[in-house]
Amino acid sequence: MQFLLERLAAPPLMSMGQPEPFDMETAVAAQIQRIVSSRIVAAPGGEISLLEFGMPSVVELARNSRAQLERYAAQLVRLIEHYEPRLRQPSVTVEPVRDALNPYRLVVSGSLVNDSETTVFRFELPTH
């Protein structure tokens, strides 16, 4: 299932006059990246906008604080459930990595149902 804006922003037709096949996994990963890249804007007086679309900047979190990353992950799951219905049973986990500068990474997982075929989805959020 493509969102309206994904259909409108479709790539140019291939040489045979047919559109490129739709890749749902890429589209879901792009939507998650948009959610993470967007910031929540507070109106004057501290009220949050109507959509509440977006996440706080991850660079504002303590670098080695697994607890802060887990709260960030829980908020991300709520937004994915609301704004990315193609991803079923989403979860965001904090996984340790062997990097002194970035000791953890966030991984989004779930399942995608496309034409009655279910596939496992896994997307590692960029650490830079």
GROMACS .gro file of C-alpha atoms in nm:
model
  128
    1MET     CA    1   0.000   0.000   0.000
    2GLN     CA    2   0.141   0.335  -0.103
    3PHE     CA    3   0.059   0.660   0.071
    4LEU     CA    4  -0.079   0.940  -0.146
    5LEU     CA    5   0.241   1.145  -0.137
    6GLU     CA    6   0.445   0.837  -0.228
    7ARG     CA    7   0.230   0.790  -0.538
    8LEU     CA    8   0.261   1.158  -0.628
    9ALA     CA    9   0.638   1.152  -0.584
   10ALA     CA   10   0.680   0.831  -0.786
   11PRO     CA   11   1.003   0.805  -0.986
   12PRO     CA   12   0.993   0.855  -1.363
   13LEU     CA   13   0.873   0.570  -1.580
   14MET     CA   14   1.117   0.301  -1.685
   15SER     CA   15   1.215   0.264  -2.050
   16MET     CA   16   0.916   0.038  -2.130
   17GLY     CA   17   0.665   0.293  -1.999
   18GLN     CA   18   0.607   0.103  -1.675
   19PRO     CA   19   0.666   0.252  -1.331
   20GLU     CA   20   0.934   0.114  -1.103
   21PRO     CA   21   0.793  -0.156  -0.872
   22PHE     CA   22   0.695  -0.025  -0.529
   23ASP     CA   23   0.929  -0.132  -0.247
   24MET     CA   24   0.730  -0.122   0.076
   25GLU     CA   25   1.031  -0.190   0.298
   26THR     CA   26   1.213   0.115   0.160
   27ALA     CA   27   0.899   0.328   0.194
   28VAL     CA   28   0.847   0.226   0.559
   29ALA     CA   29   1.214   0.291   0.641
   30ALA     CA   30   1.185   0.637   0.480
   31GLN     CA   31   0.872   0.716   0.684
   32ILE     CA   32   1.047   0.612   1.007
   33GLN     CA   33   1.343   0.830   0.911
   34ARG     CA   34   1.103   1.123   0.856
   35ILE     CA   35   0.951   1.072   1.201
   36VAL     CA   36   1.294   1.065   1.365
   37SER     CA   37   1.419   1.364   1.163
   38SER     CA   38   1.116   1.584   1.237
   39ARG     CA   39   1.108   1.795   1.552
   40ILE     CA   40   0.806   1.864   1.771
   41VAL     CA   41   0.731   2.235   1.766
   42ALA     CA   42   0.581   2.390   2.075
   43ALA     CA   43   0.347   2.683   2.026
   44PRO     CA   44   0.383   2.996   2.238
   45GLY     CA   45   0.279   2.906   2.589
   46GLY     CA   46   0.434   2.559   2.567
   47GLU     CA   47   0.141   2.385   2.398
   48ILE     CA   48   0.243   2.106   2.162
   49SER     CA   49   0.125   2.121   1.802
   50LEU     CA   50  -0.187   1.939   1.693
   51LEU     CA   51  -0.008   1.662   1.504
   52GLU     CA   52   0.265   1.583   1.758
   53PHE     CA   53   0.462   1.442   1.465
   54GLY     CA   54   0.833   1.417   1.535
   55MET     CA   55   1.083   1.326   1.799
   56PRO     CA   56   1.318   1.516   2.025
   57SER     CA   57   1.670   1.542   1.893
   58VAL     CA   58   1.864   1.232   1.990
   59VAL     CA   59   2.180   1.440   2.038
   60GLU     CA   60   2.016   1.597   2.343
   61LEU     CA   61   2.019   1.258   2.517
   62ALA     CA   62   2.309   1.147   2.734
   63ARG     CA   63   2.542   0.944   2.516
   64ASN     CA   64   2.576   0.646   2.750
   65SER     CA   65   2.228   0.657   2.902
   66ARG     CA   66   2.045   0.341   2.807
   67ALA     CA   67   1.742   0.454   3.014
   68GLN     CA   68   1.705   0.775   2.811
   69LEU     CA   69   1.735   0.579   2.486
   70GLU     CA   70   1.468   0.334   2.606
   71ARG     CA   71   1.228   0.625   2.676
   72TYR     CA   72   1.308   0.764   2.330
   73ALA     CA   73   1.240   0.418   2.181
   74ALA     CA   74   0.903   0.392   2.359
   75GLN     CA   75   0.798   0.731   2.221
   76LEU     CA   76   0.912   0.627   1.873
   77VAL     CA   77   0.700   0.310   1.889
   78ARG     CA   78   0.390   0.518   1.970
   79LEU     CA   79   0.452   0.745   1.670
   80ILE     CA   80   0.521   0.453   1.437
   81GLU     CA   81   0.196   0.287   1.545
   82HIS     CA   82   0.011   0.609   1.464
   83TYR     CA   83   0.187   0.732   1.148
   84GLU     CA   84   0.310   0.409   0.983
   85PRO     CA   85   0.023   0.158   0.980
   86ARG     CA   86   0.198  -0.067   0.726
   87LEU     CA   87   0.440  -0.185   0.995
   88ARG     CA   88   0.262  -0.440   1.214
   89GLN     CA   89   0.362  -0.498   1.576
   90PRO     CA   90   0.644  -0.243   1.571
   91SER     CA   91   0.912  -0.251   1.835
   92VAL     CA   92   1.221  -0.042   1.893
   93THR     CA   93   1.507  -0.201   2.082
   94VAL     CA   94   1.827  -0.058   2.222
   95GLU     CA   95   2.113  -0.285   2.121
   96PRO     CA   96   2.468  -0.260   2.253
   97VAL     CA   97   2.746  -0.225   1.997
   98ARG     CA   98   3.122  -0.239   2.029
   99ASP     CA   99   3.189   0.128   1.976
  100ALA     CA  100   3.323   0.349   2.253
  101LEU     CA  101   3.173   0.663   2.097
  102ASN     CA  102   2.829   0.514   2.028
  103PRO     CA  103   2.772   0.226   2.271
  104TYR     CA  104   2.409   0.168   2.164
  105ARG     CA  105   2.199   0.166   1.849
  106LEU     CA  106   1.824   0.175   1.799
  107VAL     CA  107   1.668  -0.097   1.586
  108VAL     CA  108   1.310  -0.081   1.458
  109SER     CA  109   1.149  -0.415   1.379
  110GLY     CA  110   0.809  -0.557   1.301
  111SER     CA  111   0.634  -0.726   1.013
  112LEU     CA  112   0.510  -0.603   0.676
  113VAL     CA  113   0.205  -0.751   0.508
  114ASN     CA  114   0.203  -0.701   0.132
  115ASP     CA  115  -0.038  -0.891  -0.092
  116SER     CA  116  -0.104  -1.147   0.184
  117GLU     CA  117   0.271  -1.211   0.216
  118THR     CA  118   0.429  -1.132   0.553
  119THR     CA  119   0.795  -1.032   0.572
  120VAL     CA  120   1.015  -0.945   0.868
  121PHE     CA  121   1.121  -0.579   0.882
  122ARG     CA  122   1.441  -0.460   1.049
  123PHE     CA  123   1.579  -0.109   1.026
  124GLU     CA  124   1.882   0.019   1.216
  125LEU     CA  125   1.858   0.390   1.279
  126PRO     CA  126   2.170   0.574   1.165
  127THR     CA  127   2.406   0.657   1.450
  128HIS     CA  128   2.555   0.970   1.295
   0.00000   0.00000   0.00000
